[in-house]
Every structure is written in C-alpha cells, then in structure tokens.
Amino acid sequence: MMKMNRYIIGIASLLFILTGCSSHSCDVHTLCMRDEIGNYIIKWETNPQIAGTVKIYVSDTPGKFDMSQPAIYAHIEDGVTRYVTQDNLSRRYFRLTFNDHCVTDVAARYSFMDHIQNFRDFGGYTTQKGKQMKWGMIYRSGRIGKLSDRDSLRMLSTGIKTLLDLRTEEEVAQAPIYFPGIQIIHLPIPRGNQEEILTRLRENTIRKGDGLLYMEDTYIRFVSKYTADFARVFPFLLDEKNYPILIHGDLGKDRTGFLASLLLTIVGVPHETVQTDYLDSNRYIDPSFMFGTVSSLSTDAQETMTVLLSVNESFLDAAYREIEKQYGSFENYVDEGLGLSAKKQEKLKDILLR
C-alpha cells in the first residue's frame, strides 16, 4: 500500500504541444498511470476544449502502432479511460488521436520493480521547440539488487541493450550485476566518502545542516572534479546501436540525476521539467532498506540520513552555479567540458527526439 500511495502521488504528467485538432490548434495534456496489477488509467485535457472521439492504439513497442484498429474509443469530453490488462510484467505504449488529427504517444513513466529502485523512462518530455523525448529509448534507475523473476521479465520487456553503470569499482565489487544479454559498461564516477559519513552518523557528530552542505559539495565536485568522468558517458549515448539504454547508479538520484538533468537540458527540455524529473527521485525511492540502520541512530542522525537519501533543489542548483563559475555558461560547459560540439548535440537530439 505504501508503494501504491507513493506511486499515485508521484505520477508524472506530460505536456505535448500539437496542432490540428478539428479546425483549431490545441494543446493536449496527457497523463498515464499504472497500478501494481498492470492496469492503466489514461487521462487527457485539450485546450481549447473540443468534442468528438479519441481513439487509443496500444503497442508493446514504442513508436510502432497498428493504426488499423483502435483498442479503445472514448469521448474527448470524458477526459479519462481505462485499459485493463492485469499484466504487471510487460509494458504498454499508447497512441491517442483526437478526431483523427491530434496525435500524441504516452506511457507510464515509472515501472514497479521488486528489487530495482527508482526505475523510470525519460520518454514523453517536451522540448521548448515542441518535440518529444521518445518513449522506451533511455531509462534511469537506482540500485539493482538480486532480481526477482518478475524483475527479469520486466527488464526483458523493455528491450534494454546497454546498462551504463556509474558506480565506483568498490560499489560494483560489493554489489555486482549479472544480466545475460545486456551489455554492461562501467563508467565510475566518485560520490564522496560514504564510510566517513556513516561513521559520523553512528557517532552522532553530523547534523541535518551538515548533510545538506555535504550533498551540495558533492554536486559541486561533479562539475569541478568529475566533468571528464561524466563526459565519458556521452559517446555511448551517441551510438544508436546501444539503445535502449539504462543509466544506473546507487539510488539513481545523484550521479544519475545530475546526468539526466544534463541530457534533458542539452536536448532542449525546459528547466522546470528538468527540475521536476530530478525531484521525482524523492517519490520513487523506497528508503525501507535502511530501516535497520536508521532505527539505531539518534533523532538528529535520522534527520541527516533522510537528507542523504533524498534530493533537493539546492543540490542541483549548486552544480549549475558551479557550471556558471567554471565555464561561464551551460553552453560552454557542454562544448568544452563534456566535449559535445553542436554537431554532436544535434545527433543526440536526432536519436532521442521525435
């Protein structure tokens, strides 16, 4: 129930600007959520409001739909419909047409997993120029534990070919990943002295404010010390043969979260959307795996641990201030720091946008 409540609270919405509804232009706001059984609820709003028929086509493959027969017909005025599958293993994608003119694709961004934290799709985000991130191309996640049989089937259903593991060699040695058929590429990025922090937590010599400063310093180092490490990820993102790709870290919130913010910003997703995607880690991380450790700590240490297990706007802001300080602008950082020329940026957009 706790997972379900967290999921419902954290449903991600999409805004996809379209033209051609009837004789008018309109914006279509779509929302897709999925329960743990596997059923989907799809909601939509049009601006201006229009009447007519919405046809919904269903596919197991993103971007590929049999347009000869809709799976669902609904009245546009209803604003909502349900697609019943009771299949919580495979993933469904939906294409909506409004009066046979407006077309938008949607899926549930977050996927329930038994032993994988924070697993979600980059798809559906709209750029400032009205293009949309393709569904099912690039995913992000946190720790991958011992996969359940259901998790293995869910991973297979995504078609993921490449896993980019941002964890350090020490982290990999402590929790190795074995997944036949998926190319695993280790691109280690340091994350700070975790043992020191845990020691200070046990000794009750660190407070919530210290935790905030520690995390902000971690993000500053992402730019000041580890830009070259983040840059090593992009050649793999520029190779279409590697897709679909999963970017993986410990909890998928810091190294993965910062990298996700870079990628979304580079392809033109607005800052507000980038920030929302970053903060969504707070909704999709289940901290219960730390209950045993946290229960033995003082109240102050527990509050600090909460900071360390979450994300905060100030963390990401600290990194972007450091970008301005070190490089003068985000554009210079992408070009000089990450080594992405204008040509490479356009190629990345060609791969990820539709």
XYZ file of N, CA and C in Angstrom, residues 17-146:
390
model
N 2.722 19.766 -27.135
C 2.040 20.795 -27.889
C 1.810 20.315 -29.314
N 0.542 20.305 -29.710
C 0.159 19.780 -31.011
C -0.705 20.795 -31.733
N -0.845 20.622 -33.015
C -1.751 21.462 -33.789
C -2.645 20.586 -34.634
N -3.823 21.143 -35.028
C -4.656 20.421 -35.967
C -5.863 19.762 -35.392
N -6.267 20.038 -34.126
C -7.499 19.476 -33.603
C -8.668 20.174 -34.275
N -9.456 19.410 -35.029
C -10.528 19.987 -35.838
C -9.935 21.094 -36.690
N -10.568 22.286 -36.633
C -10.044 23.398 -37.418
C -9.238 24.341 -36.560
N -8.960 23.950 -35.307
C -8.255 24.821 -34.387
C -6.948 24.163 -33.959
N -6.031 24.976 -33.485
C -4.847 24.422 -32.846
C -5.177 24.197 -31.380
N -4.507 23.234 -30.759
C -4.804 22.966 -29.352
C -3.591 22.362 -28.681
N -3.573 22.497 -27.360
C -2.600 21.801 -26.539
C -3.274 20.571 -25.974
N -2.539 19.494 -25.894
C -3.062 18.276 -25.299
C -2.205 17.921 -24.096
N -2.836 17.818 -22.938
C -2.157 17.400 -21.724
C -2.550 15.951 -21.462
N -1.597 15.056 -21.389
C -1.909 13.643 -21.181
C -1.255 13.133 -19.907
N -1.904 12.169 -19.300
C -1.418 11.593 -18.054
C -1.681 10.100 -18.082
N -0.653 9.302 -17.792
C -0.810 7.852 -17.798
C -0.285 7.299 -16.483
N -1.105 6.511 -15.813
C -0.657 5.884 -14.579
C -0.995 4.403 -14.618
N -0.199 3.657 -13.870
C -0.329 2.205 -13.893
C -0.330 1.671 -12.469
N -1.230 0.719 -12.183
C -1.238 0.152 -10.849
C -0.357 -1.095 -10.808
N -0.225 -1.674 -9.623
C 0.667 -2.824 -9.464
C 0.117 -4.085 -10.122
N -1.159 -4.087 -10.452
C -1.743 -5.224 -11.167
C -1.349 -5.182 -12.637
N -1.188 -3.968 -13.154
C -0.816 -3.812 -14.555
C -1.804 -2.985 -15.349
N -2.946 -2.608 -14.760
C -3.944 -1.817 -15.470
C -3.478 -0.366 -15.615
N -3.981 0.297 -16.638
C -3.594 1.679 -16.922
C -4.817 2.591 -16.855
N -4.608 3.793 -16.361
C -5.594 4.859 -16.463
C -4.961 5.964 -17.297
N -5.652 6.366 -18.345
C -5.154 7.397 -19.253
C -6.090 8.595 -19.177
N -5.524 9.766 -18.908
C -6.315 10.987 -18.818
C -5.800 12.001 -19.834
N -6.686 12.904 -20.243
C -6.280 13.936 -21.190
C -7.118 15.191 -20.991
N -6.551 16.318 -21.394
C -7.260 17.589 -21.464
C -6.853 18.270 -22.755
N -7.772 18.944 -23.399
C -7.446 19.712 -24.602
C -7.707 21.189 -24.335
N -6.895 22.022 -24.921
C -7.057 23.465 -24.800
C -6.923 24.098 -26.184
N -8.021 24.620 -26.778
C -9.344 24.771 -26.160
C -10.068 23.436 -26.052
N -11.126 23.399 -25.232
C -11.919 22.193 -25.101
C -12.626 21.889 -26.424
N -12.593 20.612 -26.789
C -13.244 20.203 -28.026
C -14.086 18.964 -27.758
N -15.016 18.685 -28.639
C -15.834 17.482 -28.555
C -15.422 16.539 -29.678
N -15.837 15.297 -29.550
C -15.532 14.341 -30.601
C -15.040 13.025 -30.033
N -14.184 12.347 -30.800
C -13.748 10.995 -30.455
C -12.239 10.926 -30.295
N -11.809 10.308 -29.213
C -10.397 9.983 -29.054
C -10.247 8.488 -29.308
N -9.321 8.152 -30.189
C -9.009 6.754 -30.478
C -7.667 6.429 -29.842
N -7.603 5.288 -29.190
C -6.384 4.907 -28.483
C -5.881 3.583 -29.041
N -4.651 3.621 -29.525
C -3.999 2.441 -30.081
C -2.957 1.958 -29.070
N -2.740 0.663 -29.007
C -1.872 0.067 -27.999
C -0.772 -0.741 -28.684
N 0.442 -0.669 -28.102
C 1.565 -1.418 -28.662
C 2.502 -1.854 -27.547
N 3.207 -2.957 -27.778
C 4.276 -3.379 -26.882
C 5.597 -2.721 -27.254
N 5.627 -2.059 -28.397
C 6.861 -1.446 -28.907
C 6.665 0.053 -29.062
N 7.504 0.862 -28.443
C 7.327 2.313 -28.547
C 7.472 2.795 -29.982
N 6.557 3.685 -30.384
C 6.631 4.289 -31.708
C 6.102 3.436 -32.835
N 5.691 2.199 -32.545
C 5.201 1.301 -33.595
C 3.789 0.844 -33.236
N 2.812 1.340 -33.977
C 1.413 1.043 -33.670
C 0.699 0.555 -34.929
N -0.168 -0.429 -34.750
C -1.067 -0.851 -35.814
C -2.248 0.113 -35.806
N -2.270 1.015 -36.771
C -3.283 2.067 -36.798
C -4.574 1.612 -37.477
N -4.683 0.327 -37.797
C -5.885 -0.145 -38.489
C -7.058 -0.342 -37.542
N -6.780 -0.564 -36.249
C -7.871 -0.838 -35.324
C -7.548 -0.293 -33.935
N -8.253 0.737 -33.481
C -8.035 1.240 -32.119
C -8.423 0.196 -31.082
N -7.727 0.215 -29.973
C -8.090 -0.670 -28.863
C -9.221 -0.080 -28.047
N -9.310 1.266 -28.044
C -10.316 1.954 -27.241
C -10.863 3.134 -28.025
N -12.170 3.322 -27.962
C -12.816 4.553 -28.413
C -13.369 5.250 -27.167
N -13.232 6.564 -27.103
C -13.798 7.306 -25.979
C -14.218 8.685 -26.455
N -15.101 9.305 -25.690
C -15.476 10.680 -25.976
C -14.386 11.611 -25.447
N -13.979 12.568 -26.269
C -12.962 13.515 -25.825
C -13.414 14.208 -24.548
N -14.732 14.489 -24.447
C -15.265 15.188 -23.286
C -15.097 14.389 -21.986
N -14.973 13.050 -22.084
C -14.839 12.223 -20.885
C -13.527 12.498 -20.148
N -12.470 12.730 -20.914
C -11.185 13.077 -20.313
C -10.433 11.940 -19.655
N -10.989 10.733 -19.659
C -10.317 9.623 -18.986
C -10.847 8.299 -19.530
N -10.000 7.297 -19.557
C -10.416 5.942 -19.869
C -9.477 4.976 -19.177
N -9.821 3.729 -19.177
C -9.022 2.689 -18.519
C -8.680 1.599 -19.531
N -7.443 1.139 -19.462
C -7.025 -0.007 -20.276
C -6.675 -1.133 -19.305
N -7.437 -2.211 -19.365
C -7.306 -3.306 -18.407
C -6.452 -4.417 -18.998
N -5.384 -4.780 -18.298
C -4.543 -5.891 -18.742
C -4.317 -6.924 -17.653
N -4.217 -6.464 -16.393
C -3.849 -7.321 -15.267
C -2.539 -8.055 -15.555
N -1.684 -7.391 -16.311
C -0.370 -7.926 -16.667
C 0.660 -6.927 -16.155
N 1.327 -7.266 -15.050
C 2.286 -6.320 -14.475
C 3.719 -6.616 -14.883
N 3.891 -7.396 -15.940
C 5.236 -7.734 -16.401
C 5.625 -6.978 -17.666
N 4.764 -7.051 -18.682
C 5.086 -6.365 -19.936
C 4.651 -4.908 -19.852
N 5.145 -4.099 -20.786
C 4.905 -2.663 -20.777
C 4.092 -2.284 -22.005
N 3.143 -1.380 -21.843
C 2.300 -0.933 -22.943
C 2.557 0.538 -23.246
N 2.468 0.852 -24.537
C 2.562 2.232 -25.016
C 1.247 2.569 -25.714
N 0.861 3.834 -25.632
C -0.440 4.245 -26.155
C -0.280 5.425 -27.113
N -1.001 5.372 -28.202
C -1.071 6.495 -29.146
C -2.511 7.003 -29.159
N -2.695 8.275 -28.875
C -4.008 8.890 -28.830
C -4.185 9.800 -30.039
N -5.320 9.688 -30.709
C -5.660 10.628 -31.774
C -6.992 11.281 -31.412
N -7.077 12.582 -31.644
C -8.277 13.344 -31.309
C -8.941 13.797 -32.606
N -10.123 13.229 -32.868
C -10.827 13.490 -34.133
C -9.937 13.204 -35.339
N -9.073 12.198 -35.179
C -8.171 11.735 -36.250
C -7.137 12.792 -36.660
N -6.921 13.803 -35.815
C -5.948 14.843 -36.161
C -4.809 14.919 -35.151
N -5.086 15.353 -33.955
C -4.022 15.454 -32.952
C -3.507 14.056 -32.619
N -2.202 13.915 -32.562
C -1.595 12.612 -32.271
C -0.547 12.795 -31.176
N -0.633 11.997 -30.131
C 0.396 12.017 -29.100
C 0.577 10.621 -28.525
N 1.797 10.285 -28.178
C 2.110 8.997 -27.560
C 2.320 9.190 -26.070
N 1.924 8.204 -25.294
C 2.058 8.298 -23.849
C 2.282 6.907 -23.270
N 2.939 6.868 -22.122
C 3.142 5.621 -21.391
C 3.274 5.979 -19.916
N 3.281 4.977 -19.069
C 3.540 5.205 -17.655
C 5.046 5.349 -17.475
N 5.470 6.482 -16.908
C 6.913 6.728 -16.792
C 7.579 5.788 -15.795
N 6.943 5.610 -14.640
C 7.533 4.795 -13.575
C 7.095 3.343 -13.719
N 8.017 2.430 -13.502
C 7.706 0.999 -13.563
C 7.918 0.368 -12.197
N 6.922 -0.383 -11.723
C 7.071 -1.124 -10.476
C 8.127 -2.209 -10.649
N 9.052 -2.259 -9.700
C 10.061 -3.305 -9.689
C 10.175 -3.839 -8.265
N 10.493 -5.114 -8.131
C 10.628 -5.707 -6.806
C 11.949 -5.318 -6.140
N 13.030 -5.326 -6.930
C 14.352 -5.100 -6.345
C 15.179 -4.085 -7.127
N 14.527 -3.189 -7.820
C 15.232 -2.118 -8.530
C 14.619 -0.797 -8.091
N 15.453 0.071 -7.573
C 14.983 1.367 -7.100
C 14.842 2.362 -8.250
N 13.799 3.201 -8.186
C 13.745 4.439 -8.980
C 13.821 4.188 -10.483
N 13.150 3.135 -10.968
C 13.245 2.754 -12.381
C 12.202 3.525 -13.186
N 12.657 4.346 -14.138
C 11.713 5.136 -14.928
C 12.282 5.510 -16.296
N 11.360 5.914 -17.144
C 11.622 6.203 -18.552
C 11.804 7.715 -18.728
N 12.747 8.117 -19.577
C 12.925 9.527 -19.917
C 11.856 10.005 -20.907
N 11.095 9.083 -21.479
C 10.216 9.421 -22.593
C 9.123 10.410 -22.250
N 8.620 11.087 -23.294
C 7.447 11.928 -23.164
C 7.693 13.379 -22.836
N 8.875 13.714 -22.338
C 9.135 15.108 -22.018
C 9.184 15.940 -23.297
N 8.604 17.132 -23.230
C 8.503 18.002 -24.394
C 9.567 19.085 -24.349
N 10.221 19.327 -25.468
C 11.240 20.361 -25.545
C 10.609 21.728 -25.780
N 11.422 22.751 -25.661
C 10.943 24.114 -25.887
C 10.525 24.341 -27.338
N 10.989 23.483 -28.243
C 10.618 23.607 -29.647
C 9.486 22.652 -30.034
N 8.841 22.030 -29.026
C 7.673 21.214 -29.292
C 7.944 19.782 -29.684
N 9.195 19.336 -29.628
C 9.485 17.933 -29.893
C 9.368 17.139 -28.598
N 9.303 15.820 -28.751
C 9.050 14.964 -27.604
C 10.149 13.911 -27.475
N 10.591 13.677 -26.233
C 11.527 12.581 -25.984
C 10.840 11.261 -26.323
N 11.515 10.424 -27.082
C 10.951 9.140 -27.468
C 10.789 8.237 -26.245
N 9.688 7.516 -26.223
C 9.472 6.530 -25.172
C 10.319 5.289 -25.435
N 10.748 4.646 -24.349
C 11.408 3.357 -24.451
C 12.806 3.380 -25.021
N 13.429 4.554 -25.056
C 14.797 4.666 -25.584
C 15.837 4.703 -24.477
N 15.541 5.459 -23.421
C 16.533 5.630 -22.373
C 15.839 5.646 -21.015
N 16.378 4.837 -20.110
C 15.817 4.673 -18.772
C 16.854 5.078 -17.735
N 16.388 5.273 -16.518
C 17.280 5.542 -15.390
C 16.816 4.700 -14.205
N 17.758 4.354 -13.339
C 17.360 3.586 -12.163
C 18.406 3.706 -11.072
N 17.997 3.258 -9.896
C 18.924 3.133 -8.793
C 19.396 1.697 -8.678
N 19.684 1.338 -7.443
C 20.339 0.051 -7.203
C 19.545 -1.123 -7.774
N 20.278 -2.046 -8.336
C 19.709 -3.279 -8.869
C 20.190 -4.403 -7.969
N 19.282 -4.908 -7.154
C 19.653 -5.978 -6.255
C 19.542 -7.325 -6.935
N 19.286 -8.330 -6.145
C 19.055 -9.652 -6.711
C 17.703 -9.629 -7.396
